[in-house]
Amino acid sequence: MTVRKNQATLTADEKRRFVAAVLELKRSGRYDAFVTTHNGFIMADTDNGERTGHRSPSFLPWHRRFLLDFEQALQSVDASVTLPYWDWSTDRTPRASLWGPDFLGGTGHSRDGRVMDGPFAADTGNWPINVRVDGRTYLRRALGDGVRELPTPGEVESVLSMATYDMPPWNSASDGFRNHLEGWRGVNLHNRVHVWVGGQMATGVSPNDPVFWLHHAYVDKLWARWQRRHPDSRYVPAAGTPQVVDLDETMRPWNDVRPADLLDHTRHYTFDTA
Amino acid sequence: MPELTRRTALTATAALAAGAVAAPRAAAEDHHHASPDSFDEVYRGRRIQGRSTGGHHGGYRVTVDGVELHVMRNADGTWISVVSHYDPVPTRRAAARAAVDELQGARLLPFPAN
């Protein structure tokens, strides 16, 4: 059974295997297909039109399925690898071991944002940025530049306490748990982390930075925590909502999976801790 | 060019001298067709433009040095672009400026039409 672990607790061997599997997906071309899919959805999901991957109730089940696809791809390279998660409310500085040269590497150079160390630095030749929106082909970061502070545990708690999953108009203007976790409204959790990392993580091609998966694995874990906190709360809307994925409607791009199929993560993986 | 500051004016002069932007005549013609929310300025050495493209659906085009920047309006009226997708700003012009800041001189790539 797949167990997703806090990145801060990984052994040296677990880090090495995770990095090697990610690099192999990159080398084979499979990695970049994930970047392309994400950017396609982020550019197409609009507040007043069809919306599936972002700014909508299906933000959480869509990313759960997207991460499952990526994790299964990693496991096709090395069956021992699972997606770690980054609890950014705890490991909240550029000095966290997450950013060490043995794992994701650190922040970018002040002049051009170029990441200079770690397995994903451009100089290794192993991490070309192919799916991009500008001419730069090197991984960039500016940890803490775009916004000074990552969300605090208290801010996370304030969002977990919201009992309603989502609300009309089911977009970036909504009240409720989903939009506060996504960050378009309120204290801003998920969106702010993208901005804090900077570089490609702040753009539509954010999966170019491997931290994308660790960030979303934690957002996903927060959804699971919310479900346990509010056992009587459900995914909404239930049915009949134009442009929005209802509970029993299939989601693009898979077209064979519904939010209802993804509510229980324990069918696919568990977490190291509650 | 509304909101022309001494700093952007100097930058514009430098950019024009370097031949990095379109001729002033073209800018004037664009301005002739401008809607109230259009803009055309040189910001940090890059020409940013936003203007209505007409049509029944209220098309609008934002460019950086002539290359289209994908922008999106949020329900609350704020804007984001593909190079700053998680950080809403108040106007399309602010989104274009944020894109220039983010690009650090790099050229924008055309996005696939869909």
mmCIF file of C-alpha atoms in Angstrom:
data_model
loop_
_atom_site.group_PDB
_atom_site.id
_atom_site.type_symbol
_atom_site.label_atom_id
_atom_site.label_comp_id
_atom_site.label_asym_id
_atom_site.label_seq_id
_atom_site.Cartn_x
_atom_site.Cartn_y
_atom_site.Cartn_z
ATOM 1 C CA MET A 1 0.000 0.000 0.000
ATOM 2 C CA THR A 2 1.246 3.452 -0.918
ATOM 3 C CA VAL A 3 2.063 5.637 2.075
ATOM 4 C CA ARG A 4 2.682 9.317 1.427
ATOM 5 C CA LYS A 5 5.232 10.723 3.847
ATOM 6 C CA ASN A 6 6.192 14.140 5.096
ATOM 7 C CA GLN A 7 9.187 15.179 2.993
ATOM 8 C CA ALA A 8 11.041 16.251 6.150
ATOM 9 C CA THR A 9 11.110 12.640 7.372
ATOM 10 C CA LEU A 10 12.455 10.970 4.219
ATOM 11 C CA THR A 11 15.666 8.977 4.500
ATOM 12 C CA ALA A 12 18.611 9.743 2.223
ATOM 13 C CA ASP A 13 17.760 6.635 0.220
ATOM 14 C CA GLU A 14 14.105 7.657 -0.182
ATOM 15 C CA LYS A 15 15.157 11.090 -1.413
ATOM 16 C CA ARG A 16 17.629 9.565 -3.840
ATOM 17 C CA ARG A 17 15.043 7.179 -5.276
ATOM 18 C CA PHE A 18 12.385 9.881 -5.610
ATOM 19 C CA VAL A 19 14.806 12.186 -7.446
ATOM 20 C CA ALA A 20 16.023 9.383 -9.725
ATOM 21 C CA ALA A 21 12.462 8.411 -10.685
ATOM 22 C CA VAL A 22 11.516 12.023 -11.443
ATOM 23 C CA LEU A 23 14.638 12.438 -13.587
ATOM 24 C CA GLU A 24 13.841 9.247 -15.486
ATOM 25 C CA LEU A 25 10.296 10.485 -16.262
ATOM 26 C CA LYS A 26 11.882 13.700 -17.507
ATOM 27 C CA ARG A 27 14.417 11.880 -19.669
ATOM 28 C CA SER A 28 11.746 9.711 -21.263
ATOM 29 C CA GLY A 29 9.487 12.688 -22.082
ATOM 30 C CA ARG A 30 6.667 11.510 -19.840
ATOM 31 C CA TYR A 31 7.224 14.313 -17.322
ATOM 32 C CA ASP A 32 6.602 17.131 -19.771
ATOM 33 C CA ALA A 33 3.217 15.698 -20.743
ATOM 34 C CA PHE A 34 2.077 16.435 -17.177
ATOM 35 C CA VAL A 35 3.236 20.049 -17.501
ATOM 36 C CA THR A 36 1.373 20.432 -20.789
ATOM 37 C CA THR A 37 -1.846 19.025 -19.342
ATOM 38 C CA HIS A 38 -1.722 21.336 -16.335
ATOM 39 C CA ASN A 39 -1.091 24.444 -18.417
ATOM 40 C CA GLY A 40 -3.889 23.543 -20.793
ATOM 41 C CA PHE A 41 -6.368 23.393 -17.954
ATOM 42 C CA ILE A 42 -5.114 26.477 -16.142
ATOM 43 C CA MET A 43 -5.493 28.572 -19.303
ATOM 44 C CA ALA A 44 -8.922 27.163 -20.116
ATOM 45 C CA ASP A 45 -10.557 27.120 -16.651
ATOM 46 C CA THR A 46 -12.502 30.391 -16.354
ATOM 47 C CA ASP A 47 -14.807 31.790 -13.690
ATOM 48 C CA ASN A 48 -17.738 32.244 -16.060
ATOM 49 C CA GLY A 49 -17.073 29.307 -18.379
ATOM 50 C CA GLU A 50 -16.272 25.643 -18.142
ATOM 51 C CA ARG A 51 -13.922 25.051 -15.210
ATOM 52 C CA THR A 52 -12.478 21.766 -14.065
ATOM 53 C CA GLY A 53 -8.919 21.830 -12.771
ATOM 54 C CA HIS A 54 -8.946 25.168 -10.975
ATOM 55 C CA ARG A 55 -11.251 27.847 -9.518
ATOM 56 C CA SER A 56 -14.034 25.309 -9.155
ATOM 57 C CA PRO A 57 -15.237 22.570 -6.788
ATOM 58 C CA SER A 58 -13.319 19.940 -8.779
ATOM 59 C CA PHE A 59 -9.983 21.647 -8.023
ATOM 60 C CA LEU A 60 -9.415 19.088 -5.251
ATOM 61 C CA PRO A 61 -10.535 15.828 -6.942
ATOM 62 C CA TRP A 62 -8.916 16.925 -10.240
ATOM 63 C CA HIS A 63 -5.542 17.416 -8.573
ATOM 64 C CA ARG A 64 -5.986 14.195 -6.554
ATOM 65 C CA ARG A 65 -6.360 12.264 -9.796
ATOM 66 C CA PHE A 66 -3.559 14.218 -11.506
ATOM 67 C CA LEU A 67 -1.190 13.352 -8.632
ATOM 68 C CA LEU A 68 -2.286 9.703 -8.744
ATOM 69 C CA ASP A 69 -1.343 9.595 -12.418
ATOM 70 C CA PHE A 70 2.050 11.106 -11.664
ATOM 71 C CA GLU A 71 2.649 8.818 -8.690
ATOM 72 C CA GLN A 72 1.793 5.768 -10.795
ATOM 73 C CA ALA A 73 4.239 6.979 -13.444
ATOM 74 C CA LEU A 74 6.936 7.281 -10.768
ATOM 75 C CA GLN A 75 6.124 3.773 -9.532
ATOM 76 C CA SER A 76 6.488 2.403 -13.048
ATOM 77 C CA VAL A 77 10.114 3.522 -12.778
ATOM 78 C CA ASP A 78 10.682 2.517 -9.139
ATOM 79 C CA ALA A 79 7.861 0.717 -7.327
ATOM 80 C CA SER A 80 9.166 1.836 -3.919
ATOM 81 C CA VAL A 81 8.608 5.550 -4.635
ATOM 82 C CA THR A 82 5.578 7.463 -3.369
ATOM 83 C CA LEU A 83 4.782 11.168 -3.432
ATOM 84 C CA PRO A 84 6.045 13.002 -0.372
ATOM 85 C CA TYR A 85 4.171 16.063 0.876
ATOM 86 C CA TRP A 86 5.514 19.443 1.969
ATOM 87 C CA ASP A 87 3.835 20.892 5.050
ATOM 88 C CA TRP A 88 4.682 24.497 4.231
ATOM 89 C CA SER A 89 3.077 25.731 7.441
ATOM 90 C CA THR A 90 5.869 23.961 9.368
ATOM 91 C CA ASP A 91 8.861 23.841 6.995
ATOM 92 C CA ARG A 92 8.488 27.477 6.113
ATOM 93 C CA THR A 93 11.920 28.862 5.304
ATOM 94 C CA PRO A 94 14.408 28.479 2.431
ATOM 95 C CA ARG A 95 16.669 26.704 4.971
ATOM 96 C CA ALA A 96 14.334 23.686 5.205
ATOM 97 C CA SER A 97 15.918 20.381 4.199
ATOM 98 C CA LEU A 98 13.435 20.257 1.291
ATOM 99 C CA TRP A 99 15.630 22.813 -0.486
ATOM 100 C CA GLY A 100 18.900 20.970 0.173
ATOM 101 C CA PRO A 101 21.234 19.972 -2.672
ATOM 102 C CA ASP A 102 20.412 16.289 -1.993
ATOM 103 C CA PHE A 103 16.722 16.862 -2.676
ATOM 104 C CA LEU A 104 15.133 19.747 -4.617
ATOM 105 C CA GLY A 105 17.959 22.268 -4.535
ATOM 106 C CA GLY A 106 17.601 25.812 -3.261
ATOM 107 C CA THR A 107 16.423 29.220 -4.356
ATOM 108 C CA GLY A 108 17.484 30.886 -7.592
ATOM 109 C CA HIS A 109 20.307 33.286 -8.312
ATOM 110 C CA SER A 110 19.248 36.856 -7.538
ATOM 111 C CA ARG A 111 20.090 38.094 -11.039
ATOM 112 C CA ASP A 112 18.058 35.709 -13.156
ATOM 113 C CA GLY A 113 16.334 33.319 -10.743
ATOM 114 C CA ARG A 114 18.360 30.363 -11.966
ATOM 115 C CA VAL A 115 18.530 27.433 -9.515
ATOM 116 C CA MET A 116 22.230 26.713 -9.055
ATOM 117 C CA ASP A 117 22.307 23.514 -6.985
ATOM 118 C CA GLY A 118 20.545 20.201 -6.585
ATOM 119 C CA PRO A 119 19.529 17.567 -9.127
ATOM 120 C CA PHE A 120 17.240 19.924 -11.070
ATOM 121 C CA ALA A 121 19.719 22.754 -11.655
ATOM 122 C CA ALA A 122 20.177 23.560 -15.344
ATOM 123 C CA ASP A 123 23.905 22.918 -15.192
ATOM 124 C CA THR A 124 23.273 19.207 -14.601
ATOM 125 C CA GLY A 125 21.831 18.933 -18.104
ATOM 126 C CA ASN A 126 19.082 16.725 -16.660
ATOM 127 C CA TRP A 127 16.282 19.248 -16.284
ATOM 128 C CA PRO A 128 15.554 21.242 -19.447
ATOM 129 C CA ILE A 129 12.427 23.407 -19.261
ATOM 130 C CA ASN A 130 10.729 22.454 -22.515
ATOM 131 C CA VAL A 131 7.078 23.315 -21.870
ATOM 132 C CA ARG A 132 7.378 27.019 -21.205
ATOM 133 C CA VAL A 133 5.786 30.390 -21.698
ATOM 134 C CA ASP A 134 8.997 32.350 -22.250
ATOM 135 C CA GLY A 135 12.451 31.870 -23.697
ATOM 136 C CA ARG A 136 14.139 30.659 -20.510
ATOM 137 C CA THR A 137 15.020 26.965 -20.440
ATOM 138 C CA TYR A 138 16.386 26.751 -16.870
ATOM 139 C CA LEU A 139 14.531 26.057 -13.619
ATOM 140 C CA ARG A 140 13.957 29.263 -11.663
ATOM 141 C CA ARG A 141 12.908 30.063 -8.096
ATOM 142 C CA ALA A 142 12.791 33.110 -5.860
ATOM 143 C CA LEU A 143 11.860 31.635 -2.485
ATOM 144 C CA GLY A 144 10.070 34.254 -0.389
ATOM 145 C CA ASP A 145 10.398 37.097 -2.904
ATOM 146 C CA GLY A 146 6.886 37.289 -4.362
ATOM 147 C CA VAL A 147 5.340 37.083 -0.903
ATOM 148 C CA ARG A 148 7.263 37.086 2.362
ATOM 149 C CA GLU A 149 5.436 34.502 4.443
ATOM 150 C CA LEU A 150 4.076 31.034 3.847
ATOM 151 C CA PRO A 151 0.737 30.274 5.519
ATOM 152 C CA THR A 152 0.877 29.632 9.257
ATOM 153 C CA PRO A 153 -0.648 26.667 11.122
ATOM 154 C CA GLY A 154 -3.246 29.074 12.507
ATOM 155 C CA GLU A 155 -4.249 30.141 9.001
ATOM 156 C CA VAL A 156 -4.489 26.494 7.926
ATOM 157 C CA GLU A 157 -6.665 25.806 10.958
ATOM 158 C CA SER A 158 -8.982 28.715 10.120
ATOM 159 C CA VAL A 159 -9.648 27.205 6.678
ATOM 160 C CA LEU A 160 -10.043 23.624 7.947
ATOM 161 C CA SER A 161 -12.738 24.902 10.303
ATOM 162 C CA MET A 162 -15.004 25.901 7.383
ATOM 163 C CA ALA A 163 -17.760 23.282 7.284
ATOM 164 C CA THR A 164 -19.136 23.932 3.791
ATOM 165 C CA TYR A 165 -17.155 22.319 0.963
ATOM 166 C CA ASP A 166 -17.967 24.908 -1.694
ATOM 167 C CA MET A 167 -20.644 27.448 -2.571
ATOM 168 C CA PRO A 168 -22.227 29.157 -5.566
ATOM 169 C CA PRO A 169 -21.032 30.674 -7.840
ATOM 170 C CA TRP A 170 -18.572 27.721 -7.687
ATOM 171 C CA ASN A 171 -15.579 29.782 -8.783
ATOM 172 C CA SER A 172 -12.884 32.152 -7.508
ATOM 173 C CA ALA A 173 -15.526 34.314 -5.820
ATOM 174 C CA SER A 174 -16.944 31.478 -3.698
ATOM 175 C CA ASP A 175 -17.006 31.319 0.073
ATOM 176 C CA GLY A 176 -16.359 27.950 1.717
ATOM 177 C CA PHE A 177 -13.516 25.492 2.268
ATOM 178 C CA ARG A 178 -12.446 24.791 -1.330
ATOM 179 C CA ASN A 179 -11.911 28.377 -2.425
ATOM 180 C CA HIS A 180 -10.215 29.366 0.824
ATOM 181 C CA LEU A 181 -7.857 26.403 0.498
ATOM 182 C CA GLU A 182 -7.267 27.201 -3.181
ATOM 183 C CA GLY A 183 -6.606 30.780 -2.095
ATOM 184 C CA TRP A 184 -8.625 33.084 -4.321
ATOM 185 C CA ARG A 185 -10.378 34.322 -1.207
ATOM 186 C CA GLY A 186 -9.392 34.893 2.411
ATOM 187 C CA VAL A 187 -6.041 34.120 4.053
ATOM 188 C CA ASN A 188 -4.884 32.373 0.838
ATOM 189 C CA LEU A 189 -3.221 28.985 1.263
ATOM 190 C CA HIS A 190 -2.497 27.127 -2.025
ATOM 191 C CA ASN A 191 -2.089 30.129 -4.349
ATOM 192 C CA ARG A 192 0.231 31.896 -1.921
ATOM 193 C CA VAL A 193 2.612 28.936 -1.827
ATOM 194 C CA HIS A 194 2.962 29.061 -5.616
ATOM 195 C CA VAL A 195 3.794 32.771 -5.365
ATOM 196 C CA TRP A 196 6.243 32.228 -2.463
ATOM 197 C CA VAL A 197 8.266 29.693 -4.479
ATOM 198 C CA GLY A 198 8.322 31.949 -7.550
ATOM 199 C CA GLY A 199 9.932 31.048 -10.881
ATOM 200 C CA GLN A 200 8.004 28.535 -12.939
ATOM 201 C CA MET A 201 5.930 27.643 -9.844
ATOM 202 C CA ALA A 202 4.215 31.053 -10.136
ATOM 203 C CA THR A 203 3.144 30.385 -13.734
ATOM 204 C CA GLY A 204 0.726 28.167 -15.629
ATOM 205 C CA VAL A 205 3.558 25.699 -16.238
ATOM 206 C CA SER A 206 4.142 25.277 -12.510
ATOM 207 C CA PRO A 207 4.698 21.470 -12.640
ATOM 208 C CA ASN A 208 8.070 22.289 -14.215
ATOM 209 C CA ASP A 209 9.261 22.554 -10.615
ATOM 210 C CA PRO A 210 9.152 19.162 -8.845
ATOM 211 C CA VAL A 211 8.002 20.947 -5.679
ATOM 212 C CA PHE A 212 4.618 21.244 -7.444
ATOM 213 C CA TRP A 213 3.874 17.609 -6.523
ATOM 214 C CA LEU A 214 4.936 18.006 -2.884
ATOM 215 C CA HIS A 215 2.847 21.179 -2.556
ATOM 216 C CA HIS A 216 -0.234 19.543 -4.040
ATOM 217 C CA ALA A 217 0.268 16.370 -2.013
ATOM 218 C CA TYR A 218 -0.069 18.557 1.099
ATOM 219 C CA VAL A 219 -3.102 20.426 -0.272
ATOM 220 C CA ASP A 220 -4.566 16.973 -0.887
ATOM 221 C CA LYS A 221 -3.755 15.921 2.678
ATOM 222 C CA LEU A 222 -5.542 19.031 3.965
ATOM 223 C CA TRP A 223 -8.647 17.933 2.048
ATOM 224 C CA ALA A 224 -8.444 14.549 3.832
ATOM 225 C CA ARG A 225 -8.058 16.282 7.197
ATOM 226 C CA TRP A 226 -11.070 18.469 6.407
ATOM 227 C CA GLN A 227 -13.158 15.379 5.580
ATOM 228 C CA ARG A 228 -12.352 13.806 8.938
ATOM 229 C CA ARG A 229 -13.089 17.084 10.707
ATOM 230 C CA HIS A 230 -16.464 17.431 8.996
ATOM 231 C CA PRO A 231 -17.835 13.908 8.454
ATOM 232 C CA ASP A 232 -21.281 15.254 7.646
ATOM 233 C CA SER A 233 -20.044 17.637 4.944
ATOM 234 C CA ARG A 234 -20.067 16.529 1.324
ATOM 235 C CA TYR A 235 -18.653 17.477 -2.047
ATOM 236 C CA VAL A 236 -21.014 19.910 -3.734
ATOM 237 C CA PRO A 237 -22.671 20.658 -6.118
ATOM 238 C CA ALA A 238 -24.576 17.393 -6.327
ATOM 239 C CA ALA A 239 -26.175 17.753 -9.765
ATOM 240 C CA GLY A 240 -27.316 19.986 -12.578
ATOM 241 C CA THR A 241 -24.704 22.746 -12.444
ATOM 242 C CA PRO A 242 -23.722 24.207 -15.829
ATOM 243 C CA GLN A 243 -19.967 24.517 -16.543
ATOM 244 C CA VAL A 244 -19.126 22.842 -13.208
ATOM 245 C CA VAL A 245 -18.284 19.206 -12.410
ATOM 246 C CA ASP A 246 -21.048 17.833 -10.195
ATOM 247 C CA LEU A 247 -20.455 14.952 -7.790
ATOM 248 C CA ASP A 248 -21.362 12.226 -10.291
ATOM 249 C CA GLU A 249 -20.143 13.820 -13.508
ATOM 250 C CA THR A 250 -16.944 12.650 -15.175
ATOM 251 C CA MET A 251 -13.921 14.928 -15.290
ATOM 252 C CA ARG A 252 -11.751 15.826 -18.246
ATOM 253 C CA PRO A 253 -9.186 14.836 -19.392
ATOM 254 C CA TRP A 254 -9.840 11.308 -18.122
ATOM 255 C CA ASN A 255 -13.605 11.206 -18.804
ATOM 256 C CA ASP A 256 -13.921 8.001 -16.808
ATOM 257 C CA VAL A 257 -13.614 9.291 -13.256
ATOM 258 C CA ARG A 258 -16.009 11.359 -11.135
ATOM 259 C CA PRO A 259 -15.424 13.404 -7.997
ATOM 260 C CA ALA A 260 -17.468 10.704 -6.240
ATOM 261 C CA ASP A 261 -14.795 8.162 -7.128
ATOM 262 C CA LEU A 262 -12.025 10.243 -5.562
ATOM 263 C CA LEU A 263 -13.462 11.304 -2.217
ATOM 264 C CA ASP A 264 -11.862 8.407 -0.327
ATOM 265 C CA HIS A 265 -8.072 8.598 -0.691
ATOM 266 C CA THR A 266 -7.563 5.378 1.301
ATOM 267 C CA ARG A 267 -8.559 3.402 -1.796
ATOM 268 C CA HIS A 268 -5.300 4.625 -3.313
ATOM 269 C CA TYR A 269 -2.896 5.633 -0.531
ATOM 270 C CA THR A 270 -2.635 6.553 3.106
ATOM 271 C CA PHE A 271 -0.590 9.174 4.938
ATOM 272 C CA ASP A 272 2.186 8.680 7.456
ATOM 273 C CA THR A 273 0.359 10.758 10.070
ATOM 274 C CA ALA A 274 -3.090 12.234 10.548
ATOM 275 C CA MET B 1 0.942 57.082 -23.030
ATOM 276 C CA PRO B 2 -0.893 57.724 -19.774
ATOM 277 C CA GLU B 3 0.978 57.357 -16.500
ATOM 278 C CA LEU B 4 4.231 58.198 -18.211
ATOM 279 C CA THR B 5 6.783 58.773 -15.509
ATOM 280 C CA ARG B 6 10.242 60.237 -15.824
ATOM 281 C CA ARG B 7 11.706 56.779 -15.312
ATOM 282 C CA THR B 8 9.581 55.029 -17.948
ATOM 283 C CA ALA B 9 10.100 57.985 -20.319
ATOM 284 C CA LEU B 10 13.851 57.574 -19.994
ATOM 285 C CA THR B 11 13.526 53.827 -20.458
ATOM 286 C CA ALA B 12 11.326 54.404 -23.484
ATOM 287 C CA THR B 13 13.861 56.748 -25.005
ATOM 288 C CA ALA B 14 16.595 54.216 -24.474
ATOM 289 C CA ALA B 15 14.502 51.437 -25.948
ATOM 290 C CA LEU B 16 13.575 53.516 -28.987
ATOM 291 C CA ALA B 17 17.193 54.428 -29.497
ATOM 292 C CA ALA B 18 18.009 50.726 -29.458
ATOM 293 C CA GLY B 19 15.272 50.047 -31.996
ATOM 294 C CA ALA B 20 13.619 47.633 -29.593
ATOM 295 C CA VAL B 21 10.055 48.854 -30.031
ATOM 296 C CA ALA B 22 7.746 49.664 -32.893
ATOM 297 C CA ALA B 23 7.770 53.088 -34.514
ATOM 298 C CA PRO B 24 5.895 55.896 -32.737
ATOM 299 C CA ARG B 25 3.660 56.231 -35.821
ATOM 300 C CA ALA B 26 2.271 52.726 -35.204
ATOM 301 C CA ALA B 27 1.608 53.597 -31.606
ATOM 302 C CA ALA B 28 -0.335 56.672 -32.653
ATOM 303 C CA GLU B 29 -2.480 54.636 -35.036
ATOM 304 C CA ASP B 30 -3.231 52.131 -32.303
ATOM 305 C CA HIS B 31 -4.230 54.968 -30.044
ATOM 306 C CA HIS B 32 -6.725 56.219 -32.612
ATOM 307 C CA HIS B 33 -8.771 53.041 -32.156
ATOM 308 C CA ALA B 34 -8.243 52.819 -28.426
ATOM 309 C CA SER B 35 -11.047 52.007 -26.044
ATOM 310 C CA PRO B 36 -10.968 53.650 -22.613
ATOM 311 C CA ASP B 37 -9.297 50.641 -21.009
ATOM 312 C CA SER B 38 -6.568 50.287 -23.611
ATOM 313 C CA PHE B 39 -2.942 51.082 -22.868
ATOM 314 C CA ASP B 40 0.305 51.411 -24.720
ATOM 315 C CA GLU B 41 3.507 52.147 -22.876
ATOM 316 C CA VAL B 42 7.108 51.163 -22.501
ATOM 317 C CA TYR B 43 7.638 49.631 -19.087
ATOM 318 C CA ARG B 44 11.164 48.705 -17.998
ATOM 319 C CA GLY B 45 12.266 48.746 -21.619
ATOM 320 C CA ARG B 46 9.442 46.520 -22.896
ATOM 321 C CA ARG B 47 6.482 47.712 -24.926
ATOM 322 C CA ILE B 48 3.235 46.586 -23.329
ATOM 323 C CA GLN B 49 -0.084 47.107 -25.065
ATOM 324 C CA GLY B 50 -3.656 46.254 -24.338
ATOM 325 C CA ARG B 51 -6.514 46.987 -26.651
ATOM 326 C CA SER B 52 -9.913 45.807 -27.742
ATOM 327 C CA THR B 53 -9.921 43.605 -30.793
ATOM 328 C CA GLY B 54 -13.599 44.269 -31.480
ATOM 329 C CA GLY B 55 -16.074 41.557 -32.299
ATOM 330 C CA HIS B 56 -19.292 40.605 -30.610
ATOM 331 C CA HIS B 57 -17.576 38.880 -27.718
ATOM 332 C CA GLY B 58 -15.544 41.851 -26.608
ATOM 333 C CA GLY B 59 -12.159 40.457 -27.534
ATOM 334 C CA TYR B 60 -9.123 42.064 -25.980
ATOM 335 C CA ARG B 61 -5.445 41.509 -26.604
ATOM 336 C CA VAL B 62 -2.508 42.157 -24.284
ATOM 337 C CA THR B 63 0.974 41.995 -25.768
ATOM 338 C CA VAL B 64 4.557 42.282 -24.560
ATOM 339 C CA ASP B 65 6.836 43.456 -27.383
ATOM 340 C CA GLY B 66 4.118 42.354 -29.785
ATOM 341 C CA VAL B 67 3.730 38.808 -28.435
ATOM 342 C CA GLU B 68 0.342 38.008 -26.955
ATOM 343 C CA LEU B 69 0.209 37.472 -23.209
ATOM 344 C CA HIS B 70 -2.576 35.156 -22.052
ATOM 345 C CA VAL B 71 -4.557 37.039 -19.404
ATOM 346 C CA MET B 72 -7.692 36.105 -17.517
ATOM 347 C CA ARG B 73 -10.275 38.072 -15.556
ATOM 348 C CA ASN B 74 -11.345 36.804 -12.166
ATOM 349 C CA ALA B 75 -14.932 37.069 -10.967
ATOM 350 C CA ASP B 76 -13.989 39.936 -8.634
ATOM 351 C CA GLY B 77 -12.585 41.979 -11.535
ATOM 352 C CA THR B 78 -8.913 41.286 -10.830
ATOM 353 C CA TRP B 79 -6.532 39.904 -13.451
ATOM 354 C CA ILE B 80 -3.878 37.230 -13.798
ATOM 355 C CA SER B 81 -1.643 36.127 -16.652
ATOM 356 C CA VAL B 82 -0.024 32.864 -17.600
ATOM 357 C CA VAL B 83 3.323 34.040 -16.205
ATOM 358 C CA SER B 84 1.791 35.140 -12.887
ATOM 359 C CA HIS B 85 -1.123 32.838 -12.521
ATOM 360 C CA TYR B 86 -1.690 32.653 -8.779
ATOM 361 C CA ASP B 87 -1.333 36.350 -7.924
ATOM 362 C CA PRO B 88 -4.269 38.578 -8.960
ATOM 363 C CA VAL B 89 -3.640 42.261 -9.733
ATOM 364 C CA PRO B 90 -6.217 45.053 -10.255
ATOM 365 C CA THR B 91 -5.952 45.704 -14.020
ATOM 366 C CA ARG B 92 -4.779 44.225 -17.303
ATOM 367 C CA ARG B 93 -2.048 46.835 -17.393
ATOM 368 C CA ALA B 94 -0.872 45.680 -13.959
ATOM 369 C CA ALA B 95 -0.860 42.095 -15.249
ATOM 370 C CA ALA B 96 1.273 43.163 -18.224
ATOM 371 C CA ARG B 97 3.689 45.009 -15.925
ATOM 372 C CA ALA B 98 3.864 41.995 -13.595
ATOM 373 C CA ALA B 99 4.700 39.865 -16.630
ATOM 374 C CA VAL B 100 7.555 42.209 -17.573
ATOM 375 C CA ASP B 101 8.858 42.020 -14.011
ATOM 376 C CA GLU B 102 8.674 38.234 -14.076
ATOM 377 C CA LEU B 103 10.283 37.899 -17.515
ATOM 378 C CA GLN B 104 13.475 39.744 -16.459
ATOM 379 C CA GLY B 105 14.132 40.575 -20.100
ATOM 380 C CA ALA B 106 13.276 37.123 -21.515
ATOM 381 C CA ARG B 107 11.097 37.002 -24.601
ATOM 382 C CA LEU B 108 7.538 35.804 -24.221
ATOM 383 C CA LEU B 109 6.578 32.780 -26.323
ATOM 384 C CA PRO B 110 3.290 32.794 -28.253
ATOM 385 C CA PHE B 111 0.762 30.539 -26.553
ATOM 386 C CA PRO B 112 -1.065 27.905 -28.549
ATOM 387 C CA ALA B 113 -4.448 29.150 -29.732
ATOM 388 C CA ASN B 114 -7.364 27.120 -28.433
#
